[in-house]
Coordinates of C-alpha atoms and ligand atoms in Angstrom, one line a residue:
X103 CA -39.7 -60.6 -109.1
X104 CA -35.9 -60.4 -109.5
X105 CA -34.2 -63.2 -111.6
X106 CA -32.9 -65.6 -109.2
X107 CA -30.8 -68.5 -111.4
X108 CA -27.0 -68.0 -111.8
X109 CA -24.3 -70.2 -113.2
X110 CA -22.1 -71.6 -110.2
X111 CA -18.6 -70.8 -110.6
X112 CA -16.4 -73.6 -112.1
X113 CA -14.7 -74.4 -108.8
X114 CA -18.2 -75.4 -107.3
X115 CA -19.6 -77.0 -110.4
X116 CA -16.1 -79.2 -110.0
X117 CA -16.4 -80.2 -106.5
X118 CA -19.9 -81.0 -107.6
X119 CA -18.9 -83.2 -110.1
X120 CA -16.0 -84.7 -107.8
X121 CA -18.7 -86.3 -105.5
X122 CA -19.8 -88.4 -108.5
X123 CA -16.2 -89.1 -109.6
X124 CA -14.5 -89.2 -106.3
X125 CA -16.2 -91.1 -103.7
X126 CA -13.0 -92.7 -101.9
X127 CA -9.2 -92.7 -102.6
X128 CA -9.7 -95.9 -104.4
X129 CA -11.5 -94.1 -106.8
X130 CA -8.7 -91.4 -107.3
X131 CA -6.4 -94.6 -107.8
X132 CA -8.7 -96.0 -110.6
X133 CA -8.4 -92.5 -112.4
X134 CA -5.1 -91.9 -112.2
X135 CA -4.1 -95.9 -113.3
X136 CA -6.6 -95.8 -116.1
X137 CA -5.0 -92.6 -117.4
X138 CA -1.8 -93.9 -117.3
X139 CA -2.9 -97.0 -119.4
X140 CA -4.4 -94.5 -122.1
X141 CA -1.2 -92.6 -122.3
X142 CA 0.6 -95.7 -123.1
X143 CA 2.6 -96.4 -120.6
X144 CA 4.8 -99.5 -120.0
X145 CA 5.5 -98.9 -116.4
X146 CA 3.0 -97.7 -113.7
X147 CA 3.9 -96.8 -109.9
X148 CA 1.1 -96.4 -107.5
X149 CA 2.4 -94.9 -104.1
X150 CA 0.0 -94.5 -101.4
X151 CA 0.2 -93.2 -97.7
X152 CA -2.2 -93.3 -95.2
X153 CA -4.9 -95.6 -97.4
X154 CA -4.3 -93.0 -99.8
X155 CA -5.6 -90.3 -97.4
X156 CA -2.4 -88.4 -97.3
X157 CA -0.9 -89.2 -100.8
X158 CA -1.7 -91.0 -104.0
X159 CA 1.0 -90.8 -106.6
X160 CA 0.8 -92.3 -110.1
X161 CA 4.3 -92.4 -112.4
X162 CA 3.8 -93.3 -115.4
X163 CA 6.4 -93.5 -119.0
X164 CA 3.8 -92.8 -121.2
X165 CA 3.5 -90.1 -123.6
X166 CA 3.2 -87.3 -121.2
X167 CA 1.4 -83.9 -122.5
X168 CA 2.5 -80.4 -123.9
X169 CA 2.8 -77.5 -121.4
X170 CA -0.9 -76.6 -123.1
X171 CA -2.2 -79.8 -122.7
X172 CA -1.1 -79.8 -119.0
X173 CA -3.2 -76.9 -118.1
X174 CA -6.1 -77.9 -120.0
X175 CA -6.3 -81.3 -118.4
X176 CA -7.7 -79.5 -115.4
X177 CA -10.4 -78.2 -117.2
X178 CA -13.7 -79.8 -116.9
X179 CA -14.8 -81.6 -120.0
X180 CA -11.0 -81.5 -121.4
X181 CA -10.3 -84.6 -122.6
X182 CA -8.0 -86.0 -125.5
X183 CA -10.1 -89.1 -126.1
X184 CA -13.1 -88.1 -128.0
X185 CA -14.1 -85.8 -130.3
X186 CA -18.0 -85.9 -131.0
X187 CA -20.7 -88.0 -129.7
X188 CA -20.5 -90.9 -131.9
X189 CA -17.1 -91.8 -130.4
X190 CA -18.5 -92.6 -127.3
X191 CA -19.7 -96.3 -129.3
X192 CA -16.2 -96.5 -130.6
X193 CA -14.1 -96.2 -127.7
X194 CA -10.9 -97.5 -127.6
X195 CA -9.4 -95.9 -124.1
X196 CA -10.6 -96.1 -120.1
X197 CA -11.7 -92.5 -119.9
X198 CA -13.5 -90.7 -122.5
X199 CA -15.5 -87.8 -119.7
X200 CA -12.5 -85.5 -119.1
X201 CA -13.7 -85.1 -115.9
X202 CA -11.5 -86.7 -113.2
X203 CA -8.6 -84.6 -113.1
X204 CA -11.0 -81.2 -112.8
X205 CA -12.4 -83.1 -109.7
X206 CA -9.7 -84.4 -108.1
X207 CA -8.3 -81.0 -108.6
X208 CA -11.1 -79.6 -107.0
X209 CA -11.0 -81.5 -103.8
X210 CA -7.3 -82.1 -103.0
X211 CA -3.9 -80.9 -103.3
X212 CA -2.5 -81.9 -106.7
X213 CA 1.1 -81.7 -108.2
X214 CA 1.1 -82.5 -112.0
X215 CA 4.5 -83.2 -113.8
X216 CA 4.6 -84.3 -117.0
X217 CA 7.5 -84.1 -120.2
X218 CA 6.7 -85.4 -124.0
X219 CA 9.4 -87.6 -125.6
X220 CA 10.8 -84.5 -127.7
X221 CA 10.8 -81.9 -125.0
X222 CA 14.0 -81.3 -122.9
X223 CA 12.2 -79.8 -120.1
X224 CA 8.7 -80.7 -118.8
X225 CA 6.1 -78.7 -117.0
X226 CA 4.9 -79.0 -113.4
X227 CA 1.4 -77.5 -111.9
X228 CA 0.4 -77.2 -108.4
X229 CA -3.4 -77.1 -107.9
X230 CA -5.1 -76.3 -104.5
X231 CA -9.0 -76.8 -104.8
X232 CA -9.5 -75.9 -108.3
X233 CA -6.9 -72.8 -108.4
X234 CA -3.5 -73.2 -110.0
X235 CA -1.2 -71.8 -107.3
X236 CA 2.1 -72.4 -109.6
X237 CA 3.3 -73.6 -112.8
X238 CA 6.7 -73.6 -113.8
X239 CA 9.2 -75.5 -116.0
X240 CA 11.2 -78.4 -114.5
X241 CA 13.5 -81.1 -115.4
X242 CA 11.5 -84.4 -115.1
X243 CA 11.7 -88.2 -117.0
X244 CA 9.7 -88.8 -119.8
X245 CA 6.0 -89.5 -118.5
X246 CA 3.4 -88.2 -116.2
X247 CA 3.4 -87.9 -112.2
X248 CA 0.7 -86.9 -110.2
X249 CA 0.7 -86.6 -106.8
X250 CA -2.7 -85.9 -105.0
X251 CA -2.1 -84.9 -101.6
X252 CA -4.9 -84.5 -98.6
X253 CA -7.7 -85.7 -100.5
X254 CA -11.3 -83.8 -99.2
X255 CA -9.2 -81.6 -97.3
X256 CA -11.9 -78.8 -98.1
X257 CA -15.0 -81.3 -97.7
X258 CA -14.4 -82.3 -93.8
X259 CA -17.5 -84.1 -94.4
X260 CA -16.7 -86.6 -97.2
X261 CA -13.0 -86.8 -95.3
X262 CA -14.9 -87.6 -92.0
X263 CA -16.6 -90.2 -93.6
X264 CA -13.9 -92.4 -94.7
X265 CA -13.5 -95.8 -93.5
X266 CA -10.7 -97.2 -91.5
X267 CA -7.3 -97.3 -93.4
X268 CA -7.6 -101.4 -93.6
X269 CA -11.1 -100.7 -95.5
X270 CA -10.0 -97.9 -97.6
X271 CA -6.6 -99.7 -98.5
X272 CA -8.7 -102.8 -99.8
X273 CA -10.5 -100.7 -102.0
X274 CA -7.5 -99.1 -103.5
X275 CA -5.9 -102.8 -103.9
X276 CA -8.6 -103.9 -105.5
X277 CA -8.8 -100.9 -108.0
X278 CA -5.0 -101.8 -108.8
X279 CA -5.9 -105.3 -109.1
X280 CA -8.4 -105.1 -111.5
X281 CA -6.4 -103.2 -113.7
X282 CA -3.1 -104.9 -113.1
X283 CA -5.0 -108.2 -114.4
X284 CA -6.5 -106.1 -117.3
X285 CA -2.7 -105.3 -118.4
X286 CA -0.6 -107.9 -118.1
X287 CA 1.8 -106.4 -120.5
X288 CA 2.3 -103.4 -118.1
X289 CA 4.6 -103.7 -115.3
X290 CA 3.8 -102.1 -112.2
X291 CA 4.9 -101.2 -108.4
X292 CA 2.9 -100.5 -105.6
X293 CA 4.0 -98.6 -102.7
X294 CA 2.3 -98.1 -99.2
X295 CA 3.7 -96.2 -96.5
X296 CA 7.4 -97.0 -98.3
X297 CA 6.6 -100.8 -98.4
X298 CA 6.3 -102.5 -101.7
X299 CA 2.9 -104.3 -101.7
X300 CA 3.5 -105.4 -105.4
X301 CA 6.1 -105.2 -108.1
X302 CA 4.4 -107.2 -111.2
X303 CA 7.1 -107.7 -114.1
X304 CA 5.1 -107.8 -117.5
X305 CA 4.4 -110.8 -118.4
X306 CA 1.3 -112.8 -119.7
X307 CA -2.0 -113.7 -118.1
X308 CA -1.3 -116.5 -116.2
X309 CA 1.9 -115.1 -114.7
X310 CA 0.1 -111.8 -113.8
X311 CA -2.4 -114.2 -111.8
X312 CA 0.2 -115.7 -110.3
X313 CA 2.0 -113.0 -109.1
X314 CA -1.0 -111.5 -107.6
X315 CA -2.8 -114.0 -106.0
X316 CA 0.1 -116.9 -105.2
X317 CA 2.0 -119.5 -106.3
X318 CA -0.4 -122.0 -105.4
X319 CA -2.6 -120.2 -107.8
X320 CA -1.0 -121.5 -110.7
X321 CA -1.9 -125.6 -110.5
X322 CA -5.8 -124.3 -110.0
X323 CA -6.4 -122.6 -113.1
X324 CA -8.0 -124.1 -116.3
X325 CA -8.1 -122.0 -119.6
X326 CA -10.7 -120.8 -121.4
X327 CA -10.2 -120.0 -125.1
X328 CA -13.2 -119.4 -127.7
X329 CA -13.5 -117.2 -130.5
X330 CA -17.0 -116.3 -132.1
X331 CA -18.3 -113.8 -134.2
X332 CA -19.8 -111.9 -131.1
X333 CA -17.4 -112.5 -128.7
X334 CA -13.9 -113.6 -127.8
X335 CA -13.2 -115.3 -124.3
X336 CA -9.8 -116.0 -122.9
X337 CA -9.0 -116.7 -119.5
X338 CA -9.3 -118.6 -116.4
X339 CA -11.5 -120.0 -114.3
X340 CA -10.2 -122.6 -111.4
X341 CA -11.1 -126.2 -111.2
X342 CA -14.3 -126.6 -108.9
X343 CA -12.2 -128.3 -106.0
X344 CA -10.7 -124.8 -105.3
X345 CA -14.0 -123.1 -104.9
X346 CA -13.8 -120.5 -102.5
X347 CA -16.6 -119.5 -100.0
X348 CA -15.5 -115.7 -100.7
X349 CA -16.5 -114.0 -103.7
X350 CA -13.9 -111.6 -104.3
X351 CA -11.6 -113.7 -106.9
X352 CA -14.2 -113.2 -109.6
X353 CA -13.3 -110.9 -112.3
X354 CA -14.7 -109.7 -116.0
X355 CA -13.1 -107.9 -118.0
X356 CA -14.7 -106.5 -121.3
X357 CA -12.4 -105.0 -123.9
X358 CA -9.6 -104.5 -120.7
X359 CA -12.3 -102.9 -118.6
X360 CA -12.9 -104.6 -115.3
X361 CA -16.9 -104.8 -115.3
X362 CA -19.7 -106.3 -112.6
X363 CA -22.5 -108.1 -114.3
X364 CA -24.5 -110.5 -112.4
X365 CA -26.0 -111.8 -115.3
X366 CA -22.9 -113.1 -116.8
X367 CA -21.7 -114.0 -113.5
X368 CA -24.7 -116.5 -113.0
X369 CA -23.7 -117.9 -116.6
X370 CA -20.3 -119.1 -115.2
X371 CA -22.1 -120.3 -112.0
X372 CA -24.3 -122.2 -114.1
X373 CA -21.4 -123.9 -116.1
X374 CA -19.6 -125.2 -112.4
X375 CA -23.4 -126.6 -111.6
X376 CA -23.4 -130.1 -110.1
X377 CA -19.4 -129.4 -109.5
X378 CA -19.5 -127.7 -106.7
X379 CA -21.3 -127.8 -103.2
X380 CA -23.3 -124.9 -102.5
X381 CA -22.1 -121.9 -100.6
X382 CA -18.9 -121.9 -102.4
X383 CA -18.1 -120.1 -105.4
X384 CA -15.9 -120.4 -108.5
X385 CA -12.8 -118.2 -109.2
X386 CA -12.6 -116.7 -112.4
X387 CA -10.5 -114.1 -114.5
X388 CA -12.7 -114.0 -118.0
X389 CA -11.8 -111.5 -120.4
X390 CA -14.4 -111.0 -123.1
X391 CA -13.5 -109.0 -126.3
X392 CA -16.4 -107.7 -128.2
X393 CA -16.7 -105.0 -131.1
X394 CA -16.6 -101.9 -129.5
X395 CA -20.0 -100.8 -131.3
X396 CA -21.9 -103.5 -129.3
X397 CA -21.8 -102.2 -126.1
X398 CA -22.8 -99.3 -124.1
X399 CA -20.1 -97.8 -121.4
X400 CA -21.7 -95.1 -121.0
X401 CA -24.5 -96.0 -118.7
X402 CA -22.7 -95.8 -114.9
X403 CA -20.5 -93.0 -114.0
X404 CA -17.8 -95.0 -112.3
X405 CA -18.2 -97.4 -115.4
X406 CA -18.1 -100.8 -113.8
X407 CA -21.4 -101.9 -115.2
X408 CA -22.0 -102.0 -119.2
X409 CA -24.4 -102.7 -121.4
X410 CA -24.4 -105.1 -123.9
X411 CA -26.6 -105.4 -126.9
X412 CA -27.2 -109.2 -127.1
X413 CA -26.7 -110.3 -123.4
X414 CA -28.5 -113.7 -124.0
X415 CA -26.0 -114.8 -126.6
X416 CA -23.4 -114.0 -124.4
X417 CA -24.8 -116.0 -121.9
X418 CA -24.9 -118.9 -123.8
X419 CA -21.1 -119.0 -125.2
X420 CA -19.9 -118.0 -121.9
X421 CA -21.8 -120.7 -120.2
X422 CA -21.0 -123.5 -122.8
X423 CA -17.4 -122.1 -123.3
X424 CA -16.9 -123.0 -119.8
X425 CA -18.8 -126.1 -119.2
X426 CA -16.7 -127.5 -122.2
X427 CA -13.2 -126.2 -120.7
X428 CA -14.0 -128.2 -117.7
X429 CA -14.7 -131.3 -119.3
X430 CA -11.9 -131.2 -121.2
X431 CA -9.5 -130.6 -118.4
X432 CA -11.2 -133.6 -117.0
X433 CA -11.8 -132.0 -114.0
X434 CA -15.2 -133.5 -112.9
X435 CA -14.2 -137.1 -111.9
X436 CA -11.2 -135.8 -109.4
X437 CA -13.8 -134.6 -107.3
X438 CA -14.8 -136.1 -104.3
X439 CA -17.1 -133.9 -101.9
X440 CA -17.4 -136.4 -99.2
X441 CA -13.8 -136.1 -98.3
X442 CA -13.4 -132.4 -98.5
X443 CA -13.6 -131.6 -94.9
X444 CA -13.1 -127.9 -95.8
X445 CA -16.2 -127.6 -97.0
X446 CA -18.4 -128.9 -94.7
X447 CA -20.7 -126.4 -93.3
X448 CA -19.5 -126.1 -89.5
X449 CA -22.3 -127.8 -87.8
X450 CA -24.4 -130.6 -89.7
X451 CA -25.7 -132.8 -87.5
X452 CA -27.4 -135.0 -90.0
X453 CA -24.4 -136.4 -91.7
X454 CA -22.2 -137.0 -88.6
X455 CA -23.2 -137.7 -85.1
X456 CA -21.8 -134.8 -83.0
X457 CA -19.3 -136.2 -80.3
X458 CA -20.9 -136.6 -77.2
X459 CA -19.0 -134.9 -74.9
X460 CA -19.0 -135.5 -70.6
X461 CA -21.7 -133.7 -69.2
X462 CA -20.9 -131.3 -66.2
X463 CA -23.9 -129.6 -64.8
X464 CA -23.6 -125.9 -64.6
X465 CA -26.7 -124.4 -63.3
X466 CA -25.1 -120.6 -62.5
X467 CA -23.8 -120.4 -66.2
X468 CA -24.1 -116.6 -67.4
X469 CA -22.3 -116.0 -70.5
X470 CA -21.2 -112.8 -69.2
X471 CA -19.9 -113.6 -65.8
X472 CA -17.9 -117.1 -65.7
X473 CA -14.6 -116.9 -67.1
X474 CA -13.9 -120.1 -69.1
X475 CA -17.4 -120.9 -69.7
X476 CA -18.1 -121.9 -73.6
X477 CA -21.0 -122.0 -75.1
X478 CA -20.4 -120.9 -78.6
X479 CA -19.1 -124.7 -79.9
X480 CA -22.2 -126.0 -78.6
X481 CA -22.6 -128.6 -80.8
X482 CA -19.2 -130.3 -80.4
X483 CA -18.5 -129.5 -76.9
X484 CA -21.7 -129.0 -75.3
X485 CA -21.9 -128.6 -71.6
X486 CA -25.3 -129.3 -69.9
X487 CA -26.8 -125.8 -69.9
X488 CA -28.6 -123.8 -67.0
X489 CA -32.2 -125.3 -67.3
X490 CA -35.7 -123.2 -67.4
X491 CA -35.4 -123.4 -63.5
X492 CA -31.9 -121.7 -63.2
X493 CA -32.7 -119.2 -65.4
X494 CA -35.8 -117.8 -63.5
X495 CA -34.2 -118.0 -60.4
X496 CA -31.0 -116.5 -61.2
X497 CA -32.2 -114.1 -63.2
X498 CA -32.6 -111.2 -60.5
X499 CA -28.8 -111.4 -59.6
X500 CA -27.3 -111.3 -62.5
X501 CA -26.1 -108.3 -64.3
X502 CA -28.1 -108.3 -67.4
X503 CA -29.4 -104.9 -68.8
X504 CA -33.0 -103.7 -67.8
X505 CA -34.2 -104.6 -71.2
X506 CA -33.6 -108.3 -71.6
X507 CA -34.4 -108.7 -67.9
X508 CA -37.7 -107.0 -68.9
X509 CA -38.5 -109.2 -72.1
X510 CA -37.6 -112.1 -70.0
X511 CA -39.4 -111.6 -67.0
X512 CA -42.3 -110.4 -68.8
X513 CA -42.0 -113.7 -71.1
X514 CA -41.5 -116.5 -68.4
X515 CA -42.5 -115.6 -65.3
X516 CA -45.8 -117.7 -64.4
X517 CA -45.2 -120.7 -66.6
X518 CA -42.3 -122.2 -65.5
X519 CA -43.3 -125.7 -65.0
X520 CA -44.8 -125.8 -68.4
X521 CA -42.0 -124.7 -70.8
X522 CA -41.2 -127.6 -73.0
X523 CA -39.6 -126.8 -76.1
X524 CA -40.5 -128.2 -79.4
X525 CA -38.3 -127.9 -82.7
X526 CA -40.5 -127.3 -86.1
X527 CA -39.0 -127.8 -89.6
X528 CA -35.3 -128.1 -88.0
X529 CA -35.8 -124.0 -88.0
X530 CA -37.6 -122.4 -85.3
X531 CA -37.9 -123.6 -81.3
X532 CA -41.4 -123.4 -80.3
X533 CA -42.2 -122.6 -76.5
X534 CA -45.1 -121.7 -74.7
X535 CA -44.6 -118.5 -72.6
X536 CA -47.0 -116.6 -70.2
X537 CA -49.0 -114.9 -72.8
X538 CA -49.2 -117.5 -75.2
X539 CA -46.5 -119.0 -77.7
X540 CA -42.9 -117.9 -78.8
X541 CA -41.2 -118.6 -81.8
X542 CA -37.4 -118.6 -81.8
X543 CA -35.6 -118.8 -85.2
X544 CA -32.6 -121.2 -84.2
X545 CA -30.1 -119.5 -86.7
X546 CA -30.9 -116.0 -85.8
X547 CA -30.9 -116.4 -82.1
X548 CA -27.7 -118.6 -81.9
X549 CA -26.2 -115.3 -84.2
X550 CA -27.0 -112.9 -81.2
X551 CA -25.8 -115.4 -78.7
X552 CA -22.6 -115.7 -80.1
X553 CA -21.9 -112.5 -81.5
X554 CA -22.4 -111.1 -77.8
X555 CA -20.1 -113.6 -76.3
X556 CA -17.7 -112.5 -78.9
X557 CA -17.5 -109.1 -78.5
X558 CA -17.6 -109.6 -74.7
X559 CA -14.1 -111.9 -75.1
X560 CA -13.1 -109.2 -77.7
X561 CA -13.8 -106.1 -75.7
X562 CA -13.6 -107.3 -72.0
X563 CA -12.1 -110.4 -71.2
X564 CA -8.9 -112.4 -72.6
X565 CA -10.3 -114.9 -74.8
X566 CA -9.3 -118.8 -74.2
X567 CA -7.0 -120.0 -77.0
X568 CA -6.6 -123.6 -77.5
X569 CA -3.1 -124.6 -78.8
X570 CA -2.8 -127.0 -82.0
X571 CA -1.0 -129.9 -81.7
X572 CA 0.2 -129.5 -85.2
X573 CA 0.6 -125.6 -86.1
X574 CA -1.9 -125.5 -89.5
X575 CA -0.3 -123.6 -92.1
X576 CA -3.0 -121.7 -94.3
X577 CA -2.4 -119.9 -98.0
X578 CA -3.5 -116.5 -98.6
X579 CA -2.9 -114.2 -101.3
X580 CA -0.7 -111.1 -100.8
X581 CA -4.0 -109.1 -100.3
X582 CA -5.1 -111.3 -97.4
X583 CA -1.9 -111.3 -96.1
X584 CA -1.8 -107.5 -95.4
X585 CA -5.3 -107.4 -94.0
X586 CA -4.4 -110.2 -91.5
X587 CA -1.3 -108.4 -90.8
X588 CA -3.5 -105.1 -89.8
X589 CA -6.3 -107.2 -87.7
X590 CA -3.5 -109.5 -86.4
X591 CA -4.1 -108.1 -82.8
X592 CA -7.8 -108.2 -82.9
X593 CA -7.9 -111.8 -84.0
X594 CA -5.2 -112.5 -81.0
X595 CA -7.7 -110.9 -78.5
X596 CA -10.7 -113.4 -79.7
X597 CA -7.9 -116.3 -79.3
X598 CA -6.0 -117.0 -82.4
X599 CA -2.2 -117.4 -81.8
X600 CA 0.1 -116.8 -84.9
X601 CA 3.4 -118.3 -85.2
X602 CA 4.7 -116.8 -88.5
X603 CA 2.7 -114.5 -90.6
X604 CA 4.9 -115.2 -94.3
X605 CA 4.7 -113.4 -97.6
X606 CA 1.7 -116.1 -98.9
X607 CA 0.7 -118.0 -95.8
X608 CA 0.1 -117.9 -92.2
X609 CA 1.3 -120.6 -89.6
X610 CA -1.4 -120.6 -87.0
X611 CA -0.7 -122.4 -83.6
X612 CA -3.7 -121.5 -81.4
X613 CA -7.2 -121.0 -82.2
X614 CA -10.4 -119.9 -80.0
X615 CA -11.5 -122.6 -77.8
X616 CA -14.9 -122.2 -79.8
X617 CA -13.5 -122.9 -83.0
X618 CA -12.6 -126.3 -84.5
X619 CA -9.8 -126.8 -87.1
X620 CA -11.2 -127.7 -89.9
X621 CA -13.3 -124.3 -89.7
X622 CA -10.4 -122.2 -89.9
X623 CA -9.9 -121.5 -93.1
X624 CA -13.7 -120.8 -94.1
X625 CA -14.1 -118.5 -90.8
X626 CA -10.8 -116.4 -91.8
X627 CA -12.2 -116.0 -95.5
X628 CA -15.5 -115.2 -94.4
X629 CA -14.0 -112.3 -91.7
X630 CA -11.9 -111.2 -94.4
X631 CA -14.6 -110.6 -96.7
X632 CA -16.6 -109.1 -94.3
X633 CA -13.7 -106.3 -92.9
X634 CA -13.4 -105.9 -96.6
X635 CA -17.1 -105.3 -97.9
X636 CA -18.4 -101.7 -97.1
X637 CA -21.1 -101.5 -94.6
X638 CA -22.7 -98.5 -95.5
X639 CA -25.2 -98.3 -92.7
X640 CA -23.4 -97.9 -90.2
X641 CA -20.1 -97.0 -88.3
X642 CA -18.5 -100.1 -87.4
X643 CA -15.5 -100.4 -85.7
X644 CA -13.6 -103.4 -86.9
X645 CA -14.2 -105.5 -83.8
X646 CA -17.8 -105.2 -84.1
X647 CA -17.3 -106.6 -87.7
X648 CA -15.3 -109.5 -86.5
X649 CA -17.7 -110.4 -83.6
X650 CA -20.7 -110.2 -86.7
X651 CA -18.5 -112.5 -89.4
X652 CA -17.7 -114.8 -86.5
X653 CA -21.4 -115.1 -84.9
X654 CA -22.8 -115.6 -88.9
X655 CA -20.0 -118.4 -89.5
X656 CA -20.7 -120.3 -86.5
X657 CA -24.0 -120.0 -85.8
X658 CA -26.1 -123.2 -86.1
X659 CA -27.7 -123.1 -89.4
X660 CA -31.7 -123.4 -90.5
X661 CA -32.1 -127.4 -91.1
X662 CA -30.4 -128.4 -88.2
X663 CA -31.8 -131.0 -85.8
X664 CA -31.6 -129.5 -82.5
X665 CA -32.1 -131.9 -79.4
X666 CA -34.2 -130.8 -76.4
X667 CA -31.4 -129.7 -74.7
X668 CA -29.7 -127.9 -77.4
X669 CA -33.0 -126.3 -78.0
X670 CA -33.1 -125.5 -74.3
X671 CA -29.6 -123.9 -74.5
X672 CA -30.5 -121.6 -76.9
X673 CA -33.6 -120.2 -75.6
X674 CA -31.8 -120.1 -72.2
X675 CA -28.8 -118.0 -73.6
X676 CA -31.0 -115.7 -76.0
X677 CA -33.1 -114.2 -72.9
X678 CA -29.8 -113.5 -71.0
X679 CA -28.4 -111.5 -74.0
X680 CA -28.3 -107.8 -74.2
X681 CA -30.4 -107.1 -77.2
X682 CA -32.0 -110.9 -77.2
X683 CA -35.0 -109.8 -79.8
X684 CA -32.8 -109.1 -83.1
X685 CA -29.8 -110.7 -85.0
X686 CA -26.1 -108.8 -85.1
X687 CA -27.7 -107.7 -88.4
X688 CA -31.1 -106.7 -87.5
X689 CA -33.3 -109.6 -88.0
X690 CA -36.0 -110.4 -85.6
X691 CA -34.8 -113.6 -83.5
X692 CA -38.4 -114.4 -82.3
X693 CA -41.9 -113.9 -82.6
X694 CA -44.8 -114.3 -80.3
X695 CA -48.1 -114.9 -80.5
X696 CA -50.4 -113.7 -77.9
X697 CA -53.5 -116.2 -76.6
X698 CA -55.7 -113.5 -77.5
X699 CA -55.1 -113.6 -81.3
X700 CA -55.0 -117.8 -81.0
X701 CA -58.7 -117.1 -79.3
X702 CA -59.8 -114.7 -82.1
X703 CA -58.7 -117.3 -84.6
X704 CA -61.3 -119.9 -82.9
X705 CA -64.0 -117.1 -82.7
X706 CA -64.1 -116.2 -86.1
Ligands
LIG863 P1 -10.2 -88.2 -119.5 O1 -9.1 -89.5 -119.3 O2 -11.6 -89.0 -119.5 O3 -10.4 -87.9 -120.8 P2 -9.0 -87.0 -117.4 O4 -9.5 -85.7 -116.5 O5 -8.7 -88.2 -116.5 O6 -10.3 -87.2 -118.8 O7 -7.8 -86.1 -118.3 C1 -7.9 -85.3 -119.1 C2 -6.6 -85.1 -120.3 O8 -5.6 -85.1 -119.8 C3 -6.6 -86.7 -120.8 O9 -7.9 -86.8 -121.8 C4 -5.0 -86.7 -121.3 O10 -5.4 -86.3 -122.4 C5 -4.5 -86.0 -120.2 N1 -4.1 -87.0 -119.5 C6 -4.7 -87.3 -118.3 N2 -3.7 -88.0 -117.5 C7 -2.6 -88.4 -118.4 C8 -1.3 -88.9 -118.1 N3 -1.1 -89.7 -117.1 N4 -0.5 -89.2 -119.2 C9 -0.7 -88.0 -120.2 N5 -1.8 -87.6 -120.4 C10 -3.0 -87.4 -119.5
LIG864 MG1 -9.0 -90.3 -117.1

């Protein structure tokens, strides 16, 4: 048989490599920023258009490239940063693989302009899909400018796979923040669609953190400073009372490189043990300096994970350093969790008796038909719900999808009179059905109910809004403000009213009727986190993510005691849902045990 193996042409090999290096616009941003830092720039400008889909440009004042180097930089495995394998264990640069520019040039339109200090004229190279279109001598400032246009123009599948501009921008902002935090001595400017997102002066670490996360951050920071043979740790953690529901402000840098490490993260969290309620997380900016030969950066292509020689020792040092600093700053005694309403779980029957509202009977309640009916906040504001009787009688006339109707009717038709509900372990609602027993997971069921109500509110009808007596000012960092601006309309469609959106705060004058005031900041934080999070398995619309997020935040939790009415309310509304059997996150909301199965157990 003839030989069939061939070497792939370079441009194909480059495209394949690009698949690893460039997942999204943010990956390009990271590579270009890191190249600028490796080139010893003291000022770096990042310019993006349409979330990086149209343009990503990085302009630096670093050392530039000679004409030959400029051309070579686009070759695969072309790097000035390592020469031999041993260099891998003594890295002082961000890059070392020599594949970023080759990969980027394989899947975009790239224009490079660069000039070194001693040159009068610089070089400009235009490359499209690995092909050099032109190379000429140009006048250009010292340093390098690389413009990457139309990313993935020749791989439609990848381009279509990109998320919404909001999400892609968040990824870019995250990368930018990581680089900017790692290098406070470099000044950065960041523009998106011509508007300035960040303008960061060179300064110290504290100034950089405050410039990125807002003025109010300053008072929250507790400095960390420790030097041992194994590691030098500097940076800040925030005081426990400023712990956040989001984990997005947790930064580890090792030798100025942003990394993720759940083991070290655990070390930090455990230093806060007993100082914070569960469900919130400390914010931290921690810089570890370790000998270059004690780490292996080489294990992950996108390089946010690294391997340490002696992680256990690092863990112990990190934990005790932070504990010590927290103690030193004497933060523990000022804590008073009982008073910190913002940390309450939204529904907590154990600690407080829910205000009993006046009861109105609404036998025809139907979340999909009734205009102003509101069932979301029922522990605080609960109407007397449709009882079991009305559920059976109403079912035929209601506009419910066949699926739910059949589940409903198959479950409940016969034993109308006997449908008592019980709650077990403050977790499941149990009831009898004609075929046996149904166990409903209260938290997941309530998530489903709220999810459908929110979706309905968002997509079909105008949501009700309650005017706040005093407008509420909440502070956010700049990134969150950008996101809030982008989802403002959606937030308004579910009942939020914004008075003003300022540089690092928003003034809210109205909220959905379903939410109580003290929950707002937690809900919005969670919402921003969820929108920011990439949910890879589905093509969610933003509205869907919002509905899910709100449902998750507001659903009654496992561990909450429910009275009979509340139990019935959940059961009723669950089976009026379009898809009662699964939570918005795809988990089972209820299970049934057939009488046959019970019989079998007795006959064993
Ligand atoms: P790596 O950074 O891993 O070496 P890249 O493909 O990112 O690989 O870059 C290839 C080479 O191009 C670098 O080693 C460097 O010599 C040169 N280079 C890239 N960007 C810049 C820049 N902004 N300024 C100066 N030189 C650069
Ligand atoms: Mg590089």
